[in-house]
Each structure stands twice: as C-alpha cells, then as structure tokens.
Coordinates of C-alpha atoms and ligand atoms in Angstrom, one line a residue:
X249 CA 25.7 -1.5 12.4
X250 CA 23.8 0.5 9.6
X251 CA 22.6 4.0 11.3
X252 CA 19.7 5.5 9.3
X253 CA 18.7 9.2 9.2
X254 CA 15.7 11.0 8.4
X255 CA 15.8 13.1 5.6
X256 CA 14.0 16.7 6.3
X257 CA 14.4 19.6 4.2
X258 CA 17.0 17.9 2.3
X259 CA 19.7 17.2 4.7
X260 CA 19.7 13.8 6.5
X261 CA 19.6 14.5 10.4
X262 CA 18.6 12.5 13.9
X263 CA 15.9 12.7 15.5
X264 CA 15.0 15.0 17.8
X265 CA 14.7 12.3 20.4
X266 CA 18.5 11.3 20.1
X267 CA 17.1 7.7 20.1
X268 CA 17.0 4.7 17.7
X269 CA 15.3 1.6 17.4
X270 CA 16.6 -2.2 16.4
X271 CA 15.8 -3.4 12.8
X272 CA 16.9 -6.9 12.5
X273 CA 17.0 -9.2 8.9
X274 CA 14.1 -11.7 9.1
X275 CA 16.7 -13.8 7.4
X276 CA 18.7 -15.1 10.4
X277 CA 17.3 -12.5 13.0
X278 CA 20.1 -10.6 13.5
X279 CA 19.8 -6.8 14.4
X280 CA 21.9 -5.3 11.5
X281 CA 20.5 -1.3 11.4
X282 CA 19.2 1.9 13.7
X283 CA 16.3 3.4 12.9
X284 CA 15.5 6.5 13.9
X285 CA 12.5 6.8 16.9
X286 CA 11.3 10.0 15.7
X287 CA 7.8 11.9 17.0
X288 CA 6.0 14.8 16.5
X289 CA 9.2 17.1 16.8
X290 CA 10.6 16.1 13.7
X291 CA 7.5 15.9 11.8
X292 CA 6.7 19.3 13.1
X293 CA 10.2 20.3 11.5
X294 CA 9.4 18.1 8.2
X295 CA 6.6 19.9 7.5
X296 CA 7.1 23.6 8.4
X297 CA 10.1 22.7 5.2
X298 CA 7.5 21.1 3.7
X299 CA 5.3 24.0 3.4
X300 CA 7.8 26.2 2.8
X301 CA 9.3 24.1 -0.4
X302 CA 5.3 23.7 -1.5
X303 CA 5.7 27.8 -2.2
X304 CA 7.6 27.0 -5.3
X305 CA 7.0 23.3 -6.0
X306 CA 3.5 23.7 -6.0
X307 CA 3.7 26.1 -8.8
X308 CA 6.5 24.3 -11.1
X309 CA 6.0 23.3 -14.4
X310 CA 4.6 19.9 -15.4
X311 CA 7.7 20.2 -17.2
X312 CA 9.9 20.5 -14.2
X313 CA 7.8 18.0 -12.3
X314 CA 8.3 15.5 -14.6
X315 CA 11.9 15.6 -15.3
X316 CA 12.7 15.2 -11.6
X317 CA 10.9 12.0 -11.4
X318 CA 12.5 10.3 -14.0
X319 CA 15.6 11.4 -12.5
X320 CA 14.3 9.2 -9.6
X321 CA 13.4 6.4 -11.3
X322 CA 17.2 7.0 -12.9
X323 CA 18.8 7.0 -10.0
X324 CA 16.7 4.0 -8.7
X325 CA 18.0 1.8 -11.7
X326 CA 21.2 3.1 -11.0
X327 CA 21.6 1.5 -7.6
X328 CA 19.1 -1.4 -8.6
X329 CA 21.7 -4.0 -7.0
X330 CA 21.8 -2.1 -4.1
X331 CA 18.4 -1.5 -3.2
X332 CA 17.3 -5.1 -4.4
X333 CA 19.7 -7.0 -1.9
X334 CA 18.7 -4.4 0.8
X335 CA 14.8 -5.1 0.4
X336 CA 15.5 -8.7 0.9
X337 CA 17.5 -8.1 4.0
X338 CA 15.1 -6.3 5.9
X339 CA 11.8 -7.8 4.7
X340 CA 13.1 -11.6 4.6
X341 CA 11.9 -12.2 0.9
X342 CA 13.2 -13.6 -2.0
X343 CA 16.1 -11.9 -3.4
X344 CA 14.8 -13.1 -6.9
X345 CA 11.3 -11.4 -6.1
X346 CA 12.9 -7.8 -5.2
X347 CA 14.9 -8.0 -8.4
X348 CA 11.9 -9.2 -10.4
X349 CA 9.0 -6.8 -8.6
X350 CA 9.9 -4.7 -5.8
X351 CA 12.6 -2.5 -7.3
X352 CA 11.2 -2.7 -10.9
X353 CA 7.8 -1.6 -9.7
X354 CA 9.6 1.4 -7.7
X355 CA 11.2 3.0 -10.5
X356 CA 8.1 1.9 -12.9
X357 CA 5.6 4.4 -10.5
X358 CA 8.2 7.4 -10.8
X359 CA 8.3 6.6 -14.3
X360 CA 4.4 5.9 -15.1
X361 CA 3.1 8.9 -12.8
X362 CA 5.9 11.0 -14.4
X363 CA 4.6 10.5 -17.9
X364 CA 0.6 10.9 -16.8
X365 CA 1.5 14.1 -15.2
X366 CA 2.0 15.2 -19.0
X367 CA -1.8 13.8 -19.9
X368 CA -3.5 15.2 -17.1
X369 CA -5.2 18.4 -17.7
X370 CA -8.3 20.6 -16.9
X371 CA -12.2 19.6 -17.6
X372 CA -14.3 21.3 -19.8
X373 CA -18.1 20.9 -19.4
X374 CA -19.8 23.1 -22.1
X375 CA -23.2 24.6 -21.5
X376 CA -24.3 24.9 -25.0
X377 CA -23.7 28.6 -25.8
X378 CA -24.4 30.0 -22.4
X379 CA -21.7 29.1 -20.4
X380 CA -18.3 27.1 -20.0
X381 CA -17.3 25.4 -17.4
X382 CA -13.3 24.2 -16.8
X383 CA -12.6 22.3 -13.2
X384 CA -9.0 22.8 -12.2
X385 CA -7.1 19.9 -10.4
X386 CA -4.7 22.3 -7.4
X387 CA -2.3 20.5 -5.4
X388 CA -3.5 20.1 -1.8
X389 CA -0.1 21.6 -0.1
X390 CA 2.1 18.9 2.5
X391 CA 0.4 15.4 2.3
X392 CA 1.1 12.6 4.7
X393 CA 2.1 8.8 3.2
X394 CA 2.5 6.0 5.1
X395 CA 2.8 2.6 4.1
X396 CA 3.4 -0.9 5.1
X397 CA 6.5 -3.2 5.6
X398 CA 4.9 -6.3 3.0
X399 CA 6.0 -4.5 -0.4
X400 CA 8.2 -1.9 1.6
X401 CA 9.7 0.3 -1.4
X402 CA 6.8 -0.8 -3.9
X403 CA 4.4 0.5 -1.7
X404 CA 6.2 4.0 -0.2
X405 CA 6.8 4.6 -4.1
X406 CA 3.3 4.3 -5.3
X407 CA 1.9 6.8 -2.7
X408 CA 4.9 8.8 -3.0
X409 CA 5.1 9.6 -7.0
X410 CA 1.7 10.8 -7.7
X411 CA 1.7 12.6 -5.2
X412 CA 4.6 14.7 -5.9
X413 CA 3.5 14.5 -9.8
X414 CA 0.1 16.4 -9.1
X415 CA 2.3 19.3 -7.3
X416 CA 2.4 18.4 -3.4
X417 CA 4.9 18.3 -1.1
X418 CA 5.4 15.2 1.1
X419 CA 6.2 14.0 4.2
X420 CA 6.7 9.9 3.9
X421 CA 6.8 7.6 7.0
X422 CA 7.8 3.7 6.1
X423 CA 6.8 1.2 8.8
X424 CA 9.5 1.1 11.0
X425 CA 9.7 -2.6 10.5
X426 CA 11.5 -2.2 6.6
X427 CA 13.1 1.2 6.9
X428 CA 16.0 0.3 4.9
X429 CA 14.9 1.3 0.9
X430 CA 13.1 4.2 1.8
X431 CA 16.2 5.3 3.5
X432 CA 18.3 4.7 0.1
X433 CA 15.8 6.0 -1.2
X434 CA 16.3 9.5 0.2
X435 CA 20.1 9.2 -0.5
X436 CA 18.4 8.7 -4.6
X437 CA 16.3 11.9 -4.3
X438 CA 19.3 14.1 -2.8
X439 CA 21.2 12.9 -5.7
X440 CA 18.9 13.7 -8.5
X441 CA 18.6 17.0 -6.6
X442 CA 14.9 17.2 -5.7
X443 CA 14.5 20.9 -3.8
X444 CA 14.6 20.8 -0.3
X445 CA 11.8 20.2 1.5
X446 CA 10.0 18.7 -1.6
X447 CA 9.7 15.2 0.0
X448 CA 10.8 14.5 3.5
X449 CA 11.3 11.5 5.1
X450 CA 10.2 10.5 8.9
X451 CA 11.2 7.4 10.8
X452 CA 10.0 5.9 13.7
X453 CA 6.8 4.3 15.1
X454 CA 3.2 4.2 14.0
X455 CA 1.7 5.5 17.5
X456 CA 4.8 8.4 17.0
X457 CA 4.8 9.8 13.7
X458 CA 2.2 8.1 11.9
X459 CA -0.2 9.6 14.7
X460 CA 1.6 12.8 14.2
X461 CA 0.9 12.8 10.7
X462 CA -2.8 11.9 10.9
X463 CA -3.5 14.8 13.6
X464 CA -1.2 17.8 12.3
X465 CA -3.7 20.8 11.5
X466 CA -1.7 21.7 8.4
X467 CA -1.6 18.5 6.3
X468 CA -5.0 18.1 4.4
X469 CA -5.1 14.7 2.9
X470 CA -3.5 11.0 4.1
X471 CA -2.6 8.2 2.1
X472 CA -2.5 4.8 4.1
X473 CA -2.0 1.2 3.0
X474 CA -1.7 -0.8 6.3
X475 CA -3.9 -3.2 8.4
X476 CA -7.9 -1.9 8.5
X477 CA -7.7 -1.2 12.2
X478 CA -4.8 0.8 11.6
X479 CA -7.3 2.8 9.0
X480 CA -9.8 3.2 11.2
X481 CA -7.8 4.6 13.8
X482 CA -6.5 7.1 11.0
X483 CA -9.5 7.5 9.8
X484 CA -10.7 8.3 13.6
X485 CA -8.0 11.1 14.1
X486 CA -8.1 12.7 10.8
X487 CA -12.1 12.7 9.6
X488 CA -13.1 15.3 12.4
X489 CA -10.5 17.9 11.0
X490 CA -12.0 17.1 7.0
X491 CA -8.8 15.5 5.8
X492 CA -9.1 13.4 2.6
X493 CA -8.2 9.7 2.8
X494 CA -7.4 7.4 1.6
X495 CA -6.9 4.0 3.2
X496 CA -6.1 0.7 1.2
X497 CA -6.5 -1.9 3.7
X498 CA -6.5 -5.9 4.6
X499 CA -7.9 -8.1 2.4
X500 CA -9.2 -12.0 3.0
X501 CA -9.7 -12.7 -0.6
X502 CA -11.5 -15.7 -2.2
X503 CA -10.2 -18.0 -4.8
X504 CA -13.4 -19.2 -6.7
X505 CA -12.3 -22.1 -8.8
X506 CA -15.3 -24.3 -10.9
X507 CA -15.1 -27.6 -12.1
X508 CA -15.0 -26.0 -15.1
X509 CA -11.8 -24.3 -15.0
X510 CA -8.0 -24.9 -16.5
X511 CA -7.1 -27.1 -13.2
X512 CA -4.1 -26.6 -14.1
X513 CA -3.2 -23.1 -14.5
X514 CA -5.7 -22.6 -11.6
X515 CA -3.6 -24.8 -9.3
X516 CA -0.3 -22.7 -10.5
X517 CA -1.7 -19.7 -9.9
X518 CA -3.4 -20.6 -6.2
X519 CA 0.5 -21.5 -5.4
X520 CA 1.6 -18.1 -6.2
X521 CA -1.6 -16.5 -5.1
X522 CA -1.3 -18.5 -1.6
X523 CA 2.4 -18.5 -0.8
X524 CA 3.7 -15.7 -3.2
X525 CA 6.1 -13.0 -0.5
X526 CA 5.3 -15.3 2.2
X527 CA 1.3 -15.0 1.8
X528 CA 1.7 -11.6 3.0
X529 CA 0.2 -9.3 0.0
X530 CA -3.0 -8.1 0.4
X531 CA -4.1 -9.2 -2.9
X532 CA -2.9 -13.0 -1.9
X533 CA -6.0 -15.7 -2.2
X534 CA -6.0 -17.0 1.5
X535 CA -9.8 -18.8 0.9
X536 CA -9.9 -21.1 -2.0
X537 CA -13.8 -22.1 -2.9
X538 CA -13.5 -25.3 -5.2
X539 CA -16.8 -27.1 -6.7
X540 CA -17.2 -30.1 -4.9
X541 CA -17.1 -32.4 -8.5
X542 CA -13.3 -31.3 -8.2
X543 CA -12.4 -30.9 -4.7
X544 CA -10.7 -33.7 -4.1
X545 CA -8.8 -33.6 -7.4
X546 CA -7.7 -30.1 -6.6
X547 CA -6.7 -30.3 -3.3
X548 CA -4.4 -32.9 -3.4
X549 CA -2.7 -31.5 -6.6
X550 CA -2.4 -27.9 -5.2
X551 CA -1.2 -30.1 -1.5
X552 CA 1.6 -31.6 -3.6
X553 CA 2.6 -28.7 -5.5
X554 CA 2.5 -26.7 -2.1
X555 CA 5.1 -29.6 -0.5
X556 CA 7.1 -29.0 -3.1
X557 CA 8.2 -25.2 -2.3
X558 CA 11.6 -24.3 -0.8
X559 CA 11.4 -22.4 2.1
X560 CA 14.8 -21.1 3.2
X561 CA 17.6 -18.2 3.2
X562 CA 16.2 -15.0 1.0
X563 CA 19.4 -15.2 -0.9
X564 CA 19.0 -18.1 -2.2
X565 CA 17.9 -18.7 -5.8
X566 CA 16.3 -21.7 -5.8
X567 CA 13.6 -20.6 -2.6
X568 CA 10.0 -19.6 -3.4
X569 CA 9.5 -18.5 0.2
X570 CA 11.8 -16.9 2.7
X571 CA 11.5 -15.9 6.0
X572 CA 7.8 -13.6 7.4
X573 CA 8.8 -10.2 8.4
X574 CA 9.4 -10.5 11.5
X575 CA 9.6 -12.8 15.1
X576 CA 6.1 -11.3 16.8
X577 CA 4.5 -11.8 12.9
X578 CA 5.9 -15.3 12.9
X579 CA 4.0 -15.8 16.4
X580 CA 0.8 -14.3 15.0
X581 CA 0.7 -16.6 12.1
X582 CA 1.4 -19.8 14.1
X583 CA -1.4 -18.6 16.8
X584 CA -3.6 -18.3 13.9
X585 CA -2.5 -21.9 12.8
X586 CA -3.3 -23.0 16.7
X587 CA -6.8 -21.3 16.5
X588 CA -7.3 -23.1 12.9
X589 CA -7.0 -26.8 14.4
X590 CA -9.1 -25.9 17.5
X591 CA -12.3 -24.6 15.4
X592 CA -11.9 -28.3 13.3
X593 CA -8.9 -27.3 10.7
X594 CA -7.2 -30.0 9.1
X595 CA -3.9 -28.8 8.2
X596 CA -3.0 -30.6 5.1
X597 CA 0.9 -29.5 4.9
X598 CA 2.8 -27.1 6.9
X599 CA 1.2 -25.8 10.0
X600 CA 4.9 -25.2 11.7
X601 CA 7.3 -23.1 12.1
X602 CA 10.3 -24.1 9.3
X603 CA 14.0 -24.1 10.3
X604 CA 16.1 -24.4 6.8
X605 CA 19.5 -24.1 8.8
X606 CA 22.4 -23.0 7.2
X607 CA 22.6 -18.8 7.3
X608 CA 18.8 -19.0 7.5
X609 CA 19.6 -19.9 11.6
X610 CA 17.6 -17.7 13.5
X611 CA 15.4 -16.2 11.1
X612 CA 11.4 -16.5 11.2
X613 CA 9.9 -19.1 8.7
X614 CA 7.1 -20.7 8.0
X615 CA 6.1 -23.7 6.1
X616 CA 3.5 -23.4 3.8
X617 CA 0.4 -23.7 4.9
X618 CA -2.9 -25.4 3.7
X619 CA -6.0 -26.2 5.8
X620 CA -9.3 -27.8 5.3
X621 CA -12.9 -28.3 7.1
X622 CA -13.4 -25.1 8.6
X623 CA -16.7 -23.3 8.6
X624 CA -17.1 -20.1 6.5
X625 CA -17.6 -18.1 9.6
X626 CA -14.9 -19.0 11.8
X627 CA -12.1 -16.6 13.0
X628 CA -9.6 -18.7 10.4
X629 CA -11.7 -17.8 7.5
X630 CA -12.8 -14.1 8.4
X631 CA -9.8 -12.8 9.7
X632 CA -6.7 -12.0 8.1
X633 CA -3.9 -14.1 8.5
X634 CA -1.1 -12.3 6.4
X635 CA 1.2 -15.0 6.3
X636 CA 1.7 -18.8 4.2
X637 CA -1.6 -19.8 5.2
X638 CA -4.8 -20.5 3.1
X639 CA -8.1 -22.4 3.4
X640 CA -9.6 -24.7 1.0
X641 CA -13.6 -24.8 1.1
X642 CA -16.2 -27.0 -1.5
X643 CA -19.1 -25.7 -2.7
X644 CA -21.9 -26.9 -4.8
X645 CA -23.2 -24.0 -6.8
X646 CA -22.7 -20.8 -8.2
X647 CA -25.1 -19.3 -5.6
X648 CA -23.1 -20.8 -2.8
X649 CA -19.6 -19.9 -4.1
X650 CA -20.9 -16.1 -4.0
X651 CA -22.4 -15.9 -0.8
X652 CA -19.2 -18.1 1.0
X653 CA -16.8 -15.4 -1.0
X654 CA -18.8 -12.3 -0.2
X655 CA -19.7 -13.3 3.5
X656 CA -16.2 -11.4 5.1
X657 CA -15.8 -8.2 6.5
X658 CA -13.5 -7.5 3.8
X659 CA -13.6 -6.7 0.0
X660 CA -10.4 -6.4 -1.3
X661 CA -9.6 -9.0 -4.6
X662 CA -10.9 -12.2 -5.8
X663 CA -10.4 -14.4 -8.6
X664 CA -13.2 -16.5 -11.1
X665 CA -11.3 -19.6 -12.5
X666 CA -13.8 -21.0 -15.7
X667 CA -13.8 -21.5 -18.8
X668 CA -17.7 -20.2 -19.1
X669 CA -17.6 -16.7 -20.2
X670 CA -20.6 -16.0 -18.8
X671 CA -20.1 -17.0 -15.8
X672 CA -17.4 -15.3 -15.6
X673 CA -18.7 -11.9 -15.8
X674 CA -21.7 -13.1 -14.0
X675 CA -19.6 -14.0 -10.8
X676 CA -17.2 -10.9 -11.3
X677 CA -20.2 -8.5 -10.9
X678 CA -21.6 -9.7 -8.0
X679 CA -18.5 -10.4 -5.9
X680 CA -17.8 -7.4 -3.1
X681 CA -14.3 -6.5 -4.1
X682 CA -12.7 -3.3 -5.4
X683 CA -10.8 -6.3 -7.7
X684 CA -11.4 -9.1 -9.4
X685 CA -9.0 -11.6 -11.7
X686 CA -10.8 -14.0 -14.1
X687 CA -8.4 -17.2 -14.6
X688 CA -5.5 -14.9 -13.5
X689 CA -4.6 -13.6 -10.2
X690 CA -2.3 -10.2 -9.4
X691 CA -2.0 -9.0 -13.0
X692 CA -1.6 -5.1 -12.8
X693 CA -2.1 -1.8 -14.9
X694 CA -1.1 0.7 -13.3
X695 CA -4.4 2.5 -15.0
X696 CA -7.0 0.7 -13.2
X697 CA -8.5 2.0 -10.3
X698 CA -7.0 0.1 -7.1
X699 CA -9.0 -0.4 -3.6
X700 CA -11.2 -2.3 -1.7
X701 CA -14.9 -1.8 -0.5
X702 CA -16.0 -2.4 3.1
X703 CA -13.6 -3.0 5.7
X704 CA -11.0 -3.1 2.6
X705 CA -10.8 0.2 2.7
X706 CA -12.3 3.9 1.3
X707 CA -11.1 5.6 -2.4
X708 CA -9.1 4.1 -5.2
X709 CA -5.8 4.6 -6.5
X710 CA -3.7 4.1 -9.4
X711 CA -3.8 5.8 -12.7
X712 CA -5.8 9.2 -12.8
X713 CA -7.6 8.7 -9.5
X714 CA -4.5 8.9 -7.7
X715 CA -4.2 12.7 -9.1
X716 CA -7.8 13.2 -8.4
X717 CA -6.6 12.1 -4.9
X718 CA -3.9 14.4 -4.6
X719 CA -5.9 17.5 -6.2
X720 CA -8.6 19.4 -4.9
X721 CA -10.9 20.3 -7.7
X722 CA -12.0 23.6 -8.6
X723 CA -14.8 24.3 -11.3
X724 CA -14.7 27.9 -12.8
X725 CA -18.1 28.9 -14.1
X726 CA -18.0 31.6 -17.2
X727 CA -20.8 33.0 -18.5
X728 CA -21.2 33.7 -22.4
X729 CA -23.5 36.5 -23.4
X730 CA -24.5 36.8 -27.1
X731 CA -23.7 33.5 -28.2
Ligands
NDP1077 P1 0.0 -1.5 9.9 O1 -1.4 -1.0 9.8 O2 0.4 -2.1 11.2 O3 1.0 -0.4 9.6 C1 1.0 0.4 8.3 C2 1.8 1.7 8.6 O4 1.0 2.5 9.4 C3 3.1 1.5 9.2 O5 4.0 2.5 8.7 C4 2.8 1.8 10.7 O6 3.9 2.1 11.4 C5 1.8 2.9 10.5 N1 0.9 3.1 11.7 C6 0.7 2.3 12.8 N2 -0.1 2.9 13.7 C7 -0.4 4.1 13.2 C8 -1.2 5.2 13.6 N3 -1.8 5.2 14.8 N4 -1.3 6.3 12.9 C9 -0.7 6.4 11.7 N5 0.1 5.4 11.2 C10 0.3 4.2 11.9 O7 0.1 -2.5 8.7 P2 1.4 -3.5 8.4 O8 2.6 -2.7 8.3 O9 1.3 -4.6 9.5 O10 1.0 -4.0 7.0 C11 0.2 -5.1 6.8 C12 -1.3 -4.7 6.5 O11 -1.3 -3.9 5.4 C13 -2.2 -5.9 6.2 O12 -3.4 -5.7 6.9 C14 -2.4 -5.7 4.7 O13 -3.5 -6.3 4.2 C15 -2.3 -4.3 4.5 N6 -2.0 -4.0 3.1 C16 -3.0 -3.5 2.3 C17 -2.8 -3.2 1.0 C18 -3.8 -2.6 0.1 O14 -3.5 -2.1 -0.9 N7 -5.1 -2.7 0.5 C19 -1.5 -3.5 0.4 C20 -0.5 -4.0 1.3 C21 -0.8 -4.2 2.6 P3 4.6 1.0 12.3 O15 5.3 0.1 11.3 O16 5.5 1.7 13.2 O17 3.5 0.2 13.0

C-alpha cells in the first residue's frame, strides 16, 4: 500500500486529521494508495508558508523564476517512466496515451510558461507628449488551484506553471480521485529545490480543502477546471469576498459535419473526438450533427469503426479505451445510457458495461457508445455525460445545424467539418463556444486563449491571459511638462 503525503512548506507531512482515504486503480479496482483526508487545518498551515515564501518569491528575478521551472520540467522527463505508468494506474487510461500526452504536456507547460515569463513585460500607452502611461502585471500573493481527475497531471500542471511564472505562490489540491502524479510531482519539485513554501500541495476532498481554498480570506484569486456545478459553488463562496476566477468547466460539444466534408477524416476524427480517454475530456464531441444527404452513410461507417475499438487493461498497447475513472462514474454513465433508451435512444453499439477479463477483472469499463433518435432537448443531449457516449443527430441546413449545436447550456468547443471555406468561417462565428476546430478536433497552442462561454465557464487561459490571470494590473500615470 502506497501512503501519500502532502507537501507544505517543503517537507511532506500527514494531515492534521491523522486520516486517509482509499484510492483504487480503475484498472482492476483494487485499492492500491492512501490519500491524505486533509481540511482546513492543513490548508491553514499551507498557506501561512505560502505567504511567508511569497515575501521573497514574489520578488525573484524572471531569471530565477524561470530556471526553476525548467528544472521541473527536467525532473519531470527524468522520471517520465515513472509518472507515465502511475497516471495510467490511477485514472484507468491508456498507458500509450499518458506517454504520448499526459506527461509530455506536463513538462511542455513548465517548459512553455517558463520561456513566456521571459516575453512578458510592462505596457506602455503613450499620450502624445503629455503623458506616459506603463501598466505593471504584480503577482497576486498565495493562489488556490484545483483541478480535475480526467487529465490529472496535465491539468494540475497547466494551472500550476503560470502561476508560479507570474511570481505567486501556490497552494494545489488534485481531485482526490487521481492523487498519485501530483504526489510525484511534489517529490520532482523538492528535488529541483523550489524554496519552501513556493508551492504546496493539499490532499483530500472537494467539500474539505477545495472549500477551504475557495473561502480562505487571504488567497485572492482561484483557478478551477472541474464540473460547472462545482464552479458555481466556487464561484458562490469566493465572489462575495472579490476573489478572481477562473473556472473552466463541462462542456457538451457539437460535431457539425456537412455532406460536404472529407467523410473520411471526419469519421477518424469523431472516433477520437468521441471515445478519445474514455469520452471523458471536456473538449470530446459528445453530439455529432450530420446533414441528412449523409447520415446514413456516416453513421454506419463511424458505427463500424466504433465496433472496432479495444476496450481493455490500460497497459495494454493494443487498447484505445481503458477503464472510466472510477465504479460510482461507471454507474453515472450507464444511468445516463438507461435515461438515453427511455426518452427514444437507439443505442447503435455499446450501451453496457464491458468486462475484457484477464487483469482488467474488476475494473470499470465501458463499451463505446453510440446513440441515435433523441430530441435536441432531452436530458441525453443537454447534459454532460463525461464518459464513451455520443449522440448522432441529422439536420437539413446550415440554419438548423447552428441552432441544434448552440441550443445547450454549455459553450465549451465544437468542430465545422467542410470543405467550403466560407462556410466554415461562417459557422465558426456564430457557434457559442470559447473553441472551435474546423476539419480538426483538439489540436492545441498553448497561445490561444482557452475557455468556455455560458455555463462553460468565466475567463480564458493559456498563453498570455493566464499571466493576466495571475497578475493584478497596475497602470502608472506620469505626466510630461514641456514636451
Ligand atoms: P469536479 O467539479 O467534481 O471536481 C474538480 C475539482 O474540484 C476536484 O479536485 C474536486 O475535489 C474539487 N471540488 C469538489 N467540490 C469542491 C468545492 N466545493 N470547492 C472547491 N473544490 C471542490 O469535477 P471532476 O473532477 O468530476 O472533473 C470532471 C469535470 O471537469 C467535467 O465536468 C469536465 O467537463 C470538467 N473539465 C473541464 C475542463 C475545461 O477546461 N473546461 C477540462 C477538464 C475537465 P474532489 O475530487 O474531492 O471532488
């Protein structure tokens, strides 16, 4: 059994509880690690170190700044191996997609926000002769980051790196569900010898020390990827007392495909954008809107290619999928399947639980799943599912593919498959999403601003806008006499 620690003010302690909580590998469901159940105690302790560290870090050189993140992402490739077969374990995916994305992508954000660090400097606003203005970007002090279990160290890392870049200290909390990289990953930052109290790390529950984070007086600004009730809880605790968030939340993105388009790089890419980490990324196309001229043709290639995946053990090689995260998400999804057939789905493959045997015995999979002749505004096709589960939906014309795609609570992503340009920018503009693919689906750089609109969530990060996040701006006013 695996105990994990937190990791305040740079020593790795227990909680102040003295108690810990089962992690188990989605894999084969068996409990493998202890997590500490930590509450406001520790992240009282975390950030009274915190503050104390933020004296000095918040006044380092860029210089300085910089060269202890790419010591990170240094010690992050170092114990790639490591960390790779660990995300796997305790989020159930694909050992071949940690190696290829998760990991990669953590030690890429160190590395990228490292660098901008170097290329982000003051404004200067010139009033022709009679005054100059400069805005300064501060640090805001001890932030708060707390991200999800889907992309556990991917995630923790993007939130994480800027915001230590831009001067802050930090207090992270991982969900509780995939502890196990950001755990490592405090062993990584002790090594590259971060100062104390420059980052701290906080197991435990949401309710606990996510709360705890959201209502401490001291900490100014939160940065939250996680389900949008989740947000708007955050968002409930932390707006009275003028905190900055951000929240980057669920998604129920379209799939917009017209007869138009390559069929068959739009079928590839609906696999991946379906089914990719089990369905559960909040970028994933979970309603696909095919013009009716190709439906049938569609449908029953993107069927096939969809019976064709291999669902099994995480270690595996040859799998696409492995196992959801965990036994209550498996029982959400296949509720959501149940609710599916009663409003008139037609499950077209999947629709069950899987069981690949083997080593995979006991773990929590799920075929994947494709369903058909729902209504636009039934609970299947407004709600997110999170999981190996997407709709398929005709349409007859441009006007109709729009108003079916923008008609969720949600704006997150979406994708435009044609080959007409101009309909392609046409249906980009007008669809409500912070994000939008045309004949690709999940292609990043890291420069573009990343977020949703309405229920999706509120601010953008990535690039730039993740220091304008983590900054407070300060514009200094200087007048020039005799010009
Ligand atoms: P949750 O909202 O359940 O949890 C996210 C994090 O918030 C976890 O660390 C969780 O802790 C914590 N938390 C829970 N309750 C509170 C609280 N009251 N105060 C503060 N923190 C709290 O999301 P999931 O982990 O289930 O992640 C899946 C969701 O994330 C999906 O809706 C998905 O769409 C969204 N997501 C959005 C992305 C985006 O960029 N827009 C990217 C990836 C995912 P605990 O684990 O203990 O519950």
């Amino acid at each position: 059994m695996i105990r994990l620690h937190n990791f305040i003010n740079g020593r790795f302690q227990a909680p102040a509880s003295g108690q810990y909580l089962p992690n188990d590998s989605p894999a084969n469901g068996q409990v493998y690690s202890e997590v500490p159940d930590s509450d406001q105690r520790d992240v009282e302790e975390a950030y009274q170190a915190a503050a104390r560290a933020f004296q000095d870090w918040g006044r380092s050189s860029k210089q300085f700044r910089y060269e202890m993140l790419m010591r990170i992402a240094d010690g992050i490739e170092r114990r790639f191996d490591e960390l790779a077969e660990a995300e796997s374990k305790d989020n159930g995916k694909p050992l071949w997609l940690t190696r290829e994305v998760d990991i990669p992508r953590a030690s890429a954000n160190f590395r990228f926000f490292a660098t901008a660090l170097l290329h982000f400097d003051a404004q200067v606003h010139s009033m022709e002769g009679q005054a100059l203005n400069y805005t300064l970007r501060h640090p805001l002090g001890v932030v708060g980051c707390i991200s999800p279990w889907n992309l556990p160290l991917y995630l923790f890392t993007w939130k994480i790196a800027p915001a230590l870049a831009a001067g802050n200290c930090v207090i992270g909390k991982p969900s509780e569900v995939t502890p196990y990289t950001a755990y490592l990953l405090s062993e990584i930052v002790a090594e590259a010898g971060l100062p104390a109290g420059v980052l701290n790390i906080v197991h435990g529950l949401g309710g606990k020390v996510g709360q705890a984070l959201s209502e401490h007086p001291g900490i100014p600004a939160i940065s939250f990827t996680g389900g949008t009730a989740t947000g708007a809880q955050i968002a409930r605790t932390a707006a009275p007392m003028f905190k900055k968030l951000s929240l980057e939340l669920g998604g129920k993105n379209p799939n917009i495909i017209f007869a138009d388009a390559n069929l068959d790089e739009a079928v590839r890419m609906s696999v991946r954008s379906s089914f990719l980490n089990q369905g559960q990324i909040c970028l994933c196309g979970s309603r696909i809107l095919v013009e009716r001229s190709v439906y049938n043709e569609f449908r029953d290639r993107l069927v096939a290619e969809a019976k064709k995946i291999k669902v099994g053990h995480p270690s595996n090689p040859e799998v696409f999928m492995g196992a959801v995260v965990s036994k209550p998400h498996m029982e959400k999804i296949l509720a959501k399947i149940e609710t599916a057939k009663q409003e008139g789905g037609i499950v077209l493959c999947g629709g069950e639980r899987a069981y690949p045997g083997g080593e995979a015995e006991g773990g929590y999979y799920v075929a994947p799943t494709l369903i058909e002749n729902l209504s636009m505004d039934c609970s299947t096709n407004q709600e997110e599912i999170f999981g190996p589960v997407a709709t398929l939906t005709p349409f007859d014309t441009e006007e109709e593919a729009l108003a079916l795609a923008n008609s969720t609570r949600y704006g997150l992503a979406g994708s435009v498959w044609t080959e007409n340009i101009h309909r392609a920018h046409r249906v980009a503009a007008r669809l409500h999403s912070g994000f939008v693919w045309v004949n690709t689906w999940n292609l990043r750089d890291l420069r573009t601003p990343f977020g949703g609109m309405k229920d999706s969530g509120v601010g953008r990060e990535g690039g730039f806008k993740s220091f304008d996040f983590f900054t407070e701006a300060q514009n200094v006013c200087v007048k020039i006499e005799g010009y």
